[in-house]
Structures are given as C-alpha cells and as structure tokens.
N, CA, C and O atoms as a MOPAC input file, in Angstrom:
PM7 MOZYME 1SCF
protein

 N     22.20500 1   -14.44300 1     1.58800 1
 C     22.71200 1   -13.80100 1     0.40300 1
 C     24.19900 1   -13.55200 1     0.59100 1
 O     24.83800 1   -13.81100 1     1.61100 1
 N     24.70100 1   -12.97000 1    -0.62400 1
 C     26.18500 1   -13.36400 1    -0.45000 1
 C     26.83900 1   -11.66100 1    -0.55900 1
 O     26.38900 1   -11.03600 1    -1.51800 1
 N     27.61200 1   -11.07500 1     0.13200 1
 C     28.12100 1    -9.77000 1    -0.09500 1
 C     29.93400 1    -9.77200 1     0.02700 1
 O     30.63500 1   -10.44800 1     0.78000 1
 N     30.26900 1    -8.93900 1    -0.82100 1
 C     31.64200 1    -8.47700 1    -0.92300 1
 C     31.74300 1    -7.70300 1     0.84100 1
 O     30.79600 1    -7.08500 1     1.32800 1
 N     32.83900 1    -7.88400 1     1.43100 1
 C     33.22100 1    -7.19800 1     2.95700 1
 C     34.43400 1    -6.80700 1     2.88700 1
 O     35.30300 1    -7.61500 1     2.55700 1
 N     34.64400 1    -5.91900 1     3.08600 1
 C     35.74900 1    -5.16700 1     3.42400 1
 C     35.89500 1    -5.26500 1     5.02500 1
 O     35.17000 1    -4.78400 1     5.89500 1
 N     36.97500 1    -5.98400 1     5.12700 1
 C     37.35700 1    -5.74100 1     7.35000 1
 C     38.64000 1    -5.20300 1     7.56500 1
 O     39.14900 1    -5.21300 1     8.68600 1
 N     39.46100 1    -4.51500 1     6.11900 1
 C     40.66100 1    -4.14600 1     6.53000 1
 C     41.52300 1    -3.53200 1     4.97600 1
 O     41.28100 1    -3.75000 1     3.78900 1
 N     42.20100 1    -3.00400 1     5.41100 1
 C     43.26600 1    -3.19000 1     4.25800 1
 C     43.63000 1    -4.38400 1     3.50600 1
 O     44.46400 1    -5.08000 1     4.08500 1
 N     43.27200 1    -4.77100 1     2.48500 1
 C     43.35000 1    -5.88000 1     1.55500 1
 C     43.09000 1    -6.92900 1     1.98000 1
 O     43.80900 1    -7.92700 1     1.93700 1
 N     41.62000 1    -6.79600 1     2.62200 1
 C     41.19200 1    -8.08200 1     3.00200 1
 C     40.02600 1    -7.89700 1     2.93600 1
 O     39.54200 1    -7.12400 1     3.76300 1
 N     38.87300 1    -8.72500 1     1.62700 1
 C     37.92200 1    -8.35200 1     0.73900 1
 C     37.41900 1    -9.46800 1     1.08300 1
 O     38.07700 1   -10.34200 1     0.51900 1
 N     36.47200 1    -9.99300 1     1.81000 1
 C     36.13800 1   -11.29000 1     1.69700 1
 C     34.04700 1   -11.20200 1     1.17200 1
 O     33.25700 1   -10.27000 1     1.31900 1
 N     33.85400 1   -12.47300 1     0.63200 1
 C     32.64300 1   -12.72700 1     0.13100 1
 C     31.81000 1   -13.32000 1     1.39800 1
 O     31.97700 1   -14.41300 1     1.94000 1
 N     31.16400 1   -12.62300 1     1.62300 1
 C     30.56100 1   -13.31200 1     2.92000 1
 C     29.06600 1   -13.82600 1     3.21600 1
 O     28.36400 1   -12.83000 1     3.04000 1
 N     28.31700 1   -14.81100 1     3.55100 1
 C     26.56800 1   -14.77400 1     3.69900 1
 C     26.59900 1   -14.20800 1     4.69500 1
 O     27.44100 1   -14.39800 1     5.57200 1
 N     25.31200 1   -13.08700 1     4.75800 1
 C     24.57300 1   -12.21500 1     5.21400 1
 C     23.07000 1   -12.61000 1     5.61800 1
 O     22.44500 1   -13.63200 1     5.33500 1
 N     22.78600 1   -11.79500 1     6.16000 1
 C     21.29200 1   -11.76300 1     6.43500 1
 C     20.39000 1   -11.20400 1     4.97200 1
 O     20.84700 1   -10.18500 1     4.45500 1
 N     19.29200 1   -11.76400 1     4.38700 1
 C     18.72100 1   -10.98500 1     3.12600 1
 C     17.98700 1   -10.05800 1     3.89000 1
 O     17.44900 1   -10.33400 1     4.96300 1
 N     17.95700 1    -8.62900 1     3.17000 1
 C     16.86800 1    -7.53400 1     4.30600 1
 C     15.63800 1    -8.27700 1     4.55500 1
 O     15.50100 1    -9.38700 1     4.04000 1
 N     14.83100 1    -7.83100 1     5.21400 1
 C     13.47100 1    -7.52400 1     5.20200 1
 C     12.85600 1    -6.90700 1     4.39100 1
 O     13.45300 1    -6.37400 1     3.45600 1
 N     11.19100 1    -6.79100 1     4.56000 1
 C     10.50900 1    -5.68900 1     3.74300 1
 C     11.28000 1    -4.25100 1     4.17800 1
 O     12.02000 1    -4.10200 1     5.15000 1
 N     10.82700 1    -3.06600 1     3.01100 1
 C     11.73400 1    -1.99000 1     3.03700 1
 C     10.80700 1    -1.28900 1     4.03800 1
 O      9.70600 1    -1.78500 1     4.27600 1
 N     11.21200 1    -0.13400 1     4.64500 1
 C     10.74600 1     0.32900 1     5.85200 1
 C      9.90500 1     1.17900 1     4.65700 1
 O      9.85900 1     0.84200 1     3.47300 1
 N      9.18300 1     2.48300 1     5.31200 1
 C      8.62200 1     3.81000 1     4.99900 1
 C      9.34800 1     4.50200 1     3.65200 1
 O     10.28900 1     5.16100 1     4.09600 1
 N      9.30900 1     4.60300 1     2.45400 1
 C      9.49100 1     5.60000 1     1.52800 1
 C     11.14300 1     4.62900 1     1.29000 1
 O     12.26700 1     5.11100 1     1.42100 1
 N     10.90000 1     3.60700 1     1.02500 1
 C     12.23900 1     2.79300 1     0.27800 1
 C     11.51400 1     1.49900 1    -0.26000 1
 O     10.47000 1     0.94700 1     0.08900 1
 N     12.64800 1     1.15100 1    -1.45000 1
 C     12.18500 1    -0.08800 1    -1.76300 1
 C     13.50600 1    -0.62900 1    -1.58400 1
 O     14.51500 1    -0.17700 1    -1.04400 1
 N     13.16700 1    -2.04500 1    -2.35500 1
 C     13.88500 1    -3.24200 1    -2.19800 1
 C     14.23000 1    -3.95700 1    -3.41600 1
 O     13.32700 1    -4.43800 1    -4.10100 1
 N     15.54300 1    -4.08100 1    -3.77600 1
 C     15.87500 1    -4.29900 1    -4.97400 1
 C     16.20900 1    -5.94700 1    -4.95800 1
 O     16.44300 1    -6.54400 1    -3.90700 1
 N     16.19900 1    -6.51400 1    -6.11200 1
 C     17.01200 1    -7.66300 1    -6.42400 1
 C     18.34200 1    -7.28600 1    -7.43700 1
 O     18.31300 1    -7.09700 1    -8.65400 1
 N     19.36400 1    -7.24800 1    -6.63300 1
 C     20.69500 1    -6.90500 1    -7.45900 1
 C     21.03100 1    -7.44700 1    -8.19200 1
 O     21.44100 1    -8.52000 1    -7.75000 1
 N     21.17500 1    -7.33600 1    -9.61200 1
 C     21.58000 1    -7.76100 1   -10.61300 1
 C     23.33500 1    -7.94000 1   -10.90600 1
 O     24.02100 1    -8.87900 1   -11.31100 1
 N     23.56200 1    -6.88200 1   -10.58300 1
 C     25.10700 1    -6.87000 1   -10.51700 1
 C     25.52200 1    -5.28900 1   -10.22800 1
 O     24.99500 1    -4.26700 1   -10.66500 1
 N     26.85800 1    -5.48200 1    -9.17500 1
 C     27.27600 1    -4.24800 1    -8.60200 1
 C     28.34900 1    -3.93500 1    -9.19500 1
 O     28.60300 1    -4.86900 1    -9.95600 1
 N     29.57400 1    -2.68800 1    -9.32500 1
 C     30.33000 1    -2.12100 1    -9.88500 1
 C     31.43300 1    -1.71200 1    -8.42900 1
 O     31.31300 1    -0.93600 1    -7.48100 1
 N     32.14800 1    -2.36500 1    -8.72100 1
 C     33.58100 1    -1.36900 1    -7.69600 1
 C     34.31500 1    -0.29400 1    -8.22900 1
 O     35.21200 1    -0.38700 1    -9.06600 1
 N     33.90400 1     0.69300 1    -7.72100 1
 C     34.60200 1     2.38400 1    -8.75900 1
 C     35.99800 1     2.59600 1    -7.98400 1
 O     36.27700 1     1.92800 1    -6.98800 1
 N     36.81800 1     3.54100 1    -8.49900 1
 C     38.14300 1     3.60500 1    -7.99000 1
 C     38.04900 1     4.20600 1    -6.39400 1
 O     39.11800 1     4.30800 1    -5.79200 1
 N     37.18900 1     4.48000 1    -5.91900 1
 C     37.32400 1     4.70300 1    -4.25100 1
 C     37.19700 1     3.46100 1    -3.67300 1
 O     37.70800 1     3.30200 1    -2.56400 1
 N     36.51400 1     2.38100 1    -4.29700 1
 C     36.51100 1     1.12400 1    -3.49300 1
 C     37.55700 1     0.69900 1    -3.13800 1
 O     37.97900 1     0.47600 1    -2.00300 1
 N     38.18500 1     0.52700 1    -4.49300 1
 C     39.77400 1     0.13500 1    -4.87700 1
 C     40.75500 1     0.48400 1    -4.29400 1
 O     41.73400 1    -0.18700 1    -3.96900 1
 N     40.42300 1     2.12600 1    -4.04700 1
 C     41.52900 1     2.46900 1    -3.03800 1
 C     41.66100 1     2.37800 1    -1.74600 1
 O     42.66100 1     2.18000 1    -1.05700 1
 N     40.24000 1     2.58800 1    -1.39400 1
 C     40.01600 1     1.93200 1    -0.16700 1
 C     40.54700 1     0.37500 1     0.39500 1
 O     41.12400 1    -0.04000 1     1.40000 1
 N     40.11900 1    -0.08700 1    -0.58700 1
 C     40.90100 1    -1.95900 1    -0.67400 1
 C     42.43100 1    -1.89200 1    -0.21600 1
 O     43.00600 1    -2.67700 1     0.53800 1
 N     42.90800 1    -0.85700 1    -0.80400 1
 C     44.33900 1    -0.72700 1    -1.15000 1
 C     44.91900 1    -0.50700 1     0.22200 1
 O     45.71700 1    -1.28100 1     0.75100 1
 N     44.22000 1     1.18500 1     1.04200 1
 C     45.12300 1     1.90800 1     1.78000 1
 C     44.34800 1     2.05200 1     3.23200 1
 O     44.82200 1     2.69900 1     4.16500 1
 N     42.82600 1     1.20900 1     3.29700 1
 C     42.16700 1     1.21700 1     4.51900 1
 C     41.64400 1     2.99400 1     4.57700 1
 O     40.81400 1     3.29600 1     5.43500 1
 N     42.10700 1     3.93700 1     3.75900 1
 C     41.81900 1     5.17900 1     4.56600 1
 C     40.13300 1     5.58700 1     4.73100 1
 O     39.52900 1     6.20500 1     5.60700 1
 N     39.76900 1     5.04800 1     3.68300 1
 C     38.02400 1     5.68100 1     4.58500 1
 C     36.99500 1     4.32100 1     4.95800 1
 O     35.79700 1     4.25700 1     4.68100 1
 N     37.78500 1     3.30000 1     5.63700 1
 C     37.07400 1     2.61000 1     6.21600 1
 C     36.61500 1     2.93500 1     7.18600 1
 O     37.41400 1     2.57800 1     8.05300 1
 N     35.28700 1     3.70600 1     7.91500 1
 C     34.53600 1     4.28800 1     9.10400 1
 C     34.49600 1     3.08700 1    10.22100 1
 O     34.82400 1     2.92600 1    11.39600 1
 N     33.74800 1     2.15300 1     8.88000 1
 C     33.67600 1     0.56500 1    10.36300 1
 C     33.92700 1    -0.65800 1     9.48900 1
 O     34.08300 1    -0.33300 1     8.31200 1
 N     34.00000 1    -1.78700 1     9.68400 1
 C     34.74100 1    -2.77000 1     9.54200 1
 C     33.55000 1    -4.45200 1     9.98000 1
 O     33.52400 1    -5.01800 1    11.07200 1
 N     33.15000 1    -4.64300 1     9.36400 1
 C     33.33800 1    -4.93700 1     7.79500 1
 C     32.79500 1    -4.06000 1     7.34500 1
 O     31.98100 1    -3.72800 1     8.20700 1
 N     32.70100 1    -3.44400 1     6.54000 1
 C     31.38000 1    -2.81400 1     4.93600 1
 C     31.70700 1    -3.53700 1     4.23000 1
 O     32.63700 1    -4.25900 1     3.87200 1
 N     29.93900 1    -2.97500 1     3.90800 1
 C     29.98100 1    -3.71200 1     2.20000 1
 C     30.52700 1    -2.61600 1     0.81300 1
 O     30.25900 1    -1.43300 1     0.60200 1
 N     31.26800 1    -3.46300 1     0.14300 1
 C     31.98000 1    -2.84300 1    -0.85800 1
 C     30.69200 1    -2.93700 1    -2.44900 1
 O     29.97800 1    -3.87700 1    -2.79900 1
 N     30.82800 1    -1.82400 1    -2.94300 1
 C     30.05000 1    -1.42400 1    -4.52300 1
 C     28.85800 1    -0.96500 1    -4.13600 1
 O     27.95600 1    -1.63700 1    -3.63400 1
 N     28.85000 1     0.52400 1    -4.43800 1
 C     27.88500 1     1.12100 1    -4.13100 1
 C     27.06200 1     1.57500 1    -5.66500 1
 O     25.97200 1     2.12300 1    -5.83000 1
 N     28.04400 1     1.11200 1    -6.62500 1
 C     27.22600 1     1.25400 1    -8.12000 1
 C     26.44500 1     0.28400 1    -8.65100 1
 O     27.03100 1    -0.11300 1    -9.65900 1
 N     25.34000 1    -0.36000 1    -8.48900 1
 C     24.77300 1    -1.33400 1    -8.69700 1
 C     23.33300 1    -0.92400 1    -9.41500 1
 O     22.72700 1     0.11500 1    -9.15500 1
 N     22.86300 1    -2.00800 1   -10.43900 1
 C     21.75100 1    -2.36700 1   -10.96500 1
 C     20.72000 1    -3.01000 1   -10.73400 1
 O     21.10900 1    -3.76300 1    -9.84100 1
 N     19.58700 1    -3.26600 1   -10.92600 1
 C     18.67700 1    -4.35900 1    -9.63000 1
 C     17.60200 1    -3.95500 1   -10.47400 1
 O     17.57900 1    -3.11400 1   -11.37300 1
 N     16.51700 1    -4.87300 1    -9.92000 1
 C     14.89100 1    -4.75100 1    -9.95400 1
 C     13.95100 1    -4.33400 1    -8.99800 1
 O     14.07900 1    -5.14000 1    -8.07600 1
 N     13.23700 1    -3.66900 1    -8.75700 1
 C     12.77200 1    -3.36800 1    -7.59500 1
 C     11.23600 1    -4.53300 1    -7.49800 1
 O     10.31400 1    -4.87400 1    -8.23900 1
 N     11.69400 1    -4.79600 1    -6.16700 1
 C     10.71800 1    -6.19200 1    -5.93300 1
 C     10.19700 1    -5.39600 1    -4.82300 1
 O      9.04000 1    -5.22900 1    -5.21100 1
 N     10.28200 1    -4.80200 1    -3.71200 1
 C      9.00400 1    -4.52400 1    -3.08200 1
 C      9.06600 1    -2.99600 1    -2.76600 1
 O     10.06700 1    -2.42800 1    -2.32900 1
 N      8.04200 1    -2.48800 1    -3.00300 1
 C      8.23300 1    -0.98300 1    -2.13200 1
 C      7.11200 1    -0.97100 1    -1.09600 1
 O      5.97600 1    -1.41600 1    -0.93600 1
 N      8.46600 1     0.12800 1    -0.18200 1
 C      7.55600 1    -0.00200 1     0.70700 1
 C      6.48000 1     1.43500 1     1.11200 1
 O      6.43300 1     2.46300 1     0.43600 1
 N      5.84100 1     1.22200 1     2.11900 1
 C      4.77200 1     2.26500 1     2.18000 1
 C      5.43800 1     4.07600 1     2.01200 1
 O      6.52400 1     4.47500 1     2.43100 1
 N      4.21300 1     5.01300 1     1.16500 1
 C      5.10100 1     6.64000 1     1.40100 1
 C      6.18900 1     6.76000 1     0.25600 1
 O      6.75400 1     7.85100 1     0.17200 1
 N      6.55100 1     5.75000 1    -0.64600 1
 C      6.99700 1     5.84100 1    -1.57500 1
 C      6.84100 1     6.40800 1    -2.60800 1
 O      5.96100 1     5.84600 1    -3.25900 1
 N      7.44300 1     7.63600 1    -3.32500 1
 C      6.90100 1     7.83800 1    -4.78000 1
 C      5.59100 1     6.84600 1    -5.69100 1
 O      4.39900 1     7.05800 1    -5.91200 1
 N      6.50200 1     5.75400 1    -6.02900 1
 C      6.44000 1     5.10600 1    -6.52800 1
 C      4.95500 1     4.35400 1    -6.69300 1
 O      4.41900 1     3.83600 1    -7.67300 1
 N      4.49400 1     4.53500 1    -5.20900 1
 C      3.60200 1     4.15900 1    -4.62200 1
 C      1.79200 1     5.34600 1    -5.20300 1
 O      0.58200 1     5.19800 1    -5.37700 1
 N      2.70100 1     6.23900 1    -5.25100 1
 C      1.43600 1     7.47100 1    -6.25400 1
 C      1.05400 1     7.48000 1    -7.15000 1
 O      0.02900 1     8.10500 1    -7.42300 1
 N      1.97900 1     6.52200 1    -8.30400 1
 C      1.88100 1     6.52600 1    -9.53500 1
 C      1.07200 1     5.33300 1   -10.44500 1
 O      1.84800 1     4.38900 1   -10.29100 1
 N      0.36200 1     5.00500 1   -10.99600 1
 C     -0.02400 1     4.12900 1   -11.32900 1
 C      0.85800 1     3.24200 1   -12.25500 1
 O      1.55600 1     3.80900 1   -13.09600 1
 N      0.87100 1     1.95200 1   -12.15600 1
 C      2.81000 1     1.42400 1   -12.79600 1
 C      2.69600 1     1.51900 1   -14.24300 1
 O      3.73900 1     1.88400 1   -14.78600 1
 N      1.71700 1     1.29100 1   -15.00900 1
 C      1.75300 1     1.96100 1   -16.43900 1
 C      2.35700 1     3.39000 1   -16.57500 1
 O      2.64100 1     3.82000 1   -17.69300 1
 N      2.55600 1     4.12900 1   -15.45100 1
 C      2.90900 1     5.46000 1   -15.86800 1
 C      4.12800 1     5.47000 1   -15.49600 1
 O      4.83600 1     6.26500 1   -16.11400 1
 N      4.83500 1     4.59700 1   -14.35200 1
 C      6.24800 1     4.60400 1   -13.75600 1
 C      6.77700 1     3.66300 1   -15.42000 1
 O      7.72100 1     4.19600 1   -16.00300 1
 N      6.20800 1     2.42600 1   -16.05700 1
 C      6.72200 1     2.08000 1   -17.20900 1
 C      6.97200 1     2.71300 1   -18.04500 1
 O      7.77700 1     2.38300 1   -18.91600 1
 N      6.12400 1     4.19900 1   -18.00300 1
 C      6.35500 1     4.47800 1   -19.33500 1
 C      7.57600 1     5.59800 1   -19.47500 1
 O      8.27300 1     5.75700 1   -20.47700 1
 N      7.68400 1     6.50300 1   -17.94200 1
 C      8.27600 1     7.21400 1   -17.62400 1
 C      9.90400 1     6.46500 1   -17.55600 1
 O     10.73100 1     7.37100 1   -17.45300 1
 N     10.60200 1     5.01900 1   -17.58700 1
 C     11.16800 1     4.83100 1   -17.64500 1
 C     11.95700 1     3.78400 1   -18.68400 1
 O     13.04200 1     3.20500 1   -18.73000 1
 N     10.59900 1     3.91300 1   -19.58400 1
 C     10.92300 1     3.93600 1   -21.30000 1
 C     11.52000 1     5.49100 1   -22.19200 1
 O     12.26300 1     5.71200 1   -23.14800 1
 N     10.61100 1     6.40900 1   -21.13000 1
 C     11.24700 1     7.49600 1   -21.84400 1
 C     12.49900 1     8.16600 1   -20.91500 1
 O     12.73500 1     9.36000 1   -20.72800 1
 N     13.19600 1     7.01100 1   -20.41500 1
 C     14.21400 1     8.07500 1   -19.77900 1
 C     15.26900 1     7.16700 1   -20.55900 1
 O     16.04600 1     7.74200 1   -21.32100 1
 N     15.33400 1     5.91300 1   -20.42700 1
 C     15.96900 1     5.12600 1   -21.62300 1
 C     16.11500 1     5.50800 1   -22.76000 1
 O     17.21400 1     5.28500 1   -23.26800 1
 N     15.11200 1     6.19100 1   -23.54000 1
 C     15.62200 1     6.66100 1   -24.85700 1
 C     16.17000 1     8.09700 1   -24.53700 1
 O     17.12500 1     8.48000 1   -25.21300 1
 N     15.71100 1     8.84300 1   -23.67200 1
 C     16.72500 1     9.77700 1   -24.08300 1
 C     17.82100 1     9.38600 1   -23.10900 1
 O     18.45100 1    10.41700 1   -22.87600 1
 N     18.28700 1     8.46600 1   -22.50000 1
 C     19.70300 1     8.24800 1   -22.37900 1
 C     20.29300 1     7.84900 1   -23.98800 1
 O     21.29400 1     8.41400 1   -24.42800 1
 N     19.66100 1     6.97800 1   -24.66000 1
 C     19.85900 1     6.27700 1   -25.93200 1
 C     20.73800 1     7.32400 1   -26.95800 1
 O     21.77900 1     7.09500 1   -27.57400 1
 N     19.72400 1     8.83400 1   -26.88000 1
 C     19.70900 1     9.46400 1   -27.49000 1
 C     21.44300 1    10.50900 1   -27.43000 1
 O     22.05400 1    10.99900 1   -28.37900 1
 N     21.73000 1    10.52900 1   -26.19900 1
 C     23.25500 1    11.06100 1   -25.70200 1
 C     24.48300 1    10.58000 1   -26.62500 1
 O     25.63400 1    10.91600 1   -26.34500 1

C-alpha cells in the first residue's frame, strides 16, 4: 500500500509500505478512502518542529470502511442491523446542523 512520509523538513515522500494485518483486540481495520492534511501537518512539513520520529505517516483526518474488526470490539456486541441503523441516524442529525 502506498503512504504519504514525512523524514524531514520538506521532504514528503509517497512511499509502499507494509498493508497491516488483522486488527489486534478491540480495533478494527479500515479501507481508506481518502485522508485530509490539516494545518499541523503543513506546518510540520514546513518547520520539522513536532516530528518525534522520522519517517511518519502524514493525515491523521481520514475516511474509510471498516473491513475487519477485530475481537472485544464494540462493534462486535451489536447486531449490524443496529450499528446500520445507528449510523443512519447519526447522518441525519449531522444533516440536520
């Protein structure tokens, strides 16, 4: 898979990665649809100051599908007619804002 890397001050490169694995205990696993770079990325891009380690991955605002969950999960309690419906009704009242 392919990820945005940050290894420095203005040096952003697209790089293949390893795709995860199954998700461990009480996480799932998304298929990313598309990610968002917010102005800390940017600045980060810019001035290196909160790079911890080298490379990261850059866009932490992202959209996706969730393709596997794994064990201990919410998600996992609910029967998925009820996680559907619960996130039909969170859609409309976002709609509704």
């Amino acid at each position: 898979m392919k990820a945005a890397r940050l290894h420095g001050p203005g040096d952003l490169r697209v790089e293949n990665i390893a795709a995860p694995g199954p998700p461990e205990p009480g996480w799932v696993k998304l298929n990313v649809d598309a990610a968002g770079i917010c102005g800390s990325d940017l600045h980060n891009f810019r001035t290196g100051q909160w790079i911890s380690r080298a490379p990261s991955t850059a866009g932490h605002e992202l959209t996706g599908t969730v393709v596997a969950v794994g064990d201990q999960h919410p998600a996992r309690e609910r029967p998925r007619q009820e996680q559907r419906r619960q996130a039909a009704d969170g859609a409309a009242a976002h709609d509704k804002h």
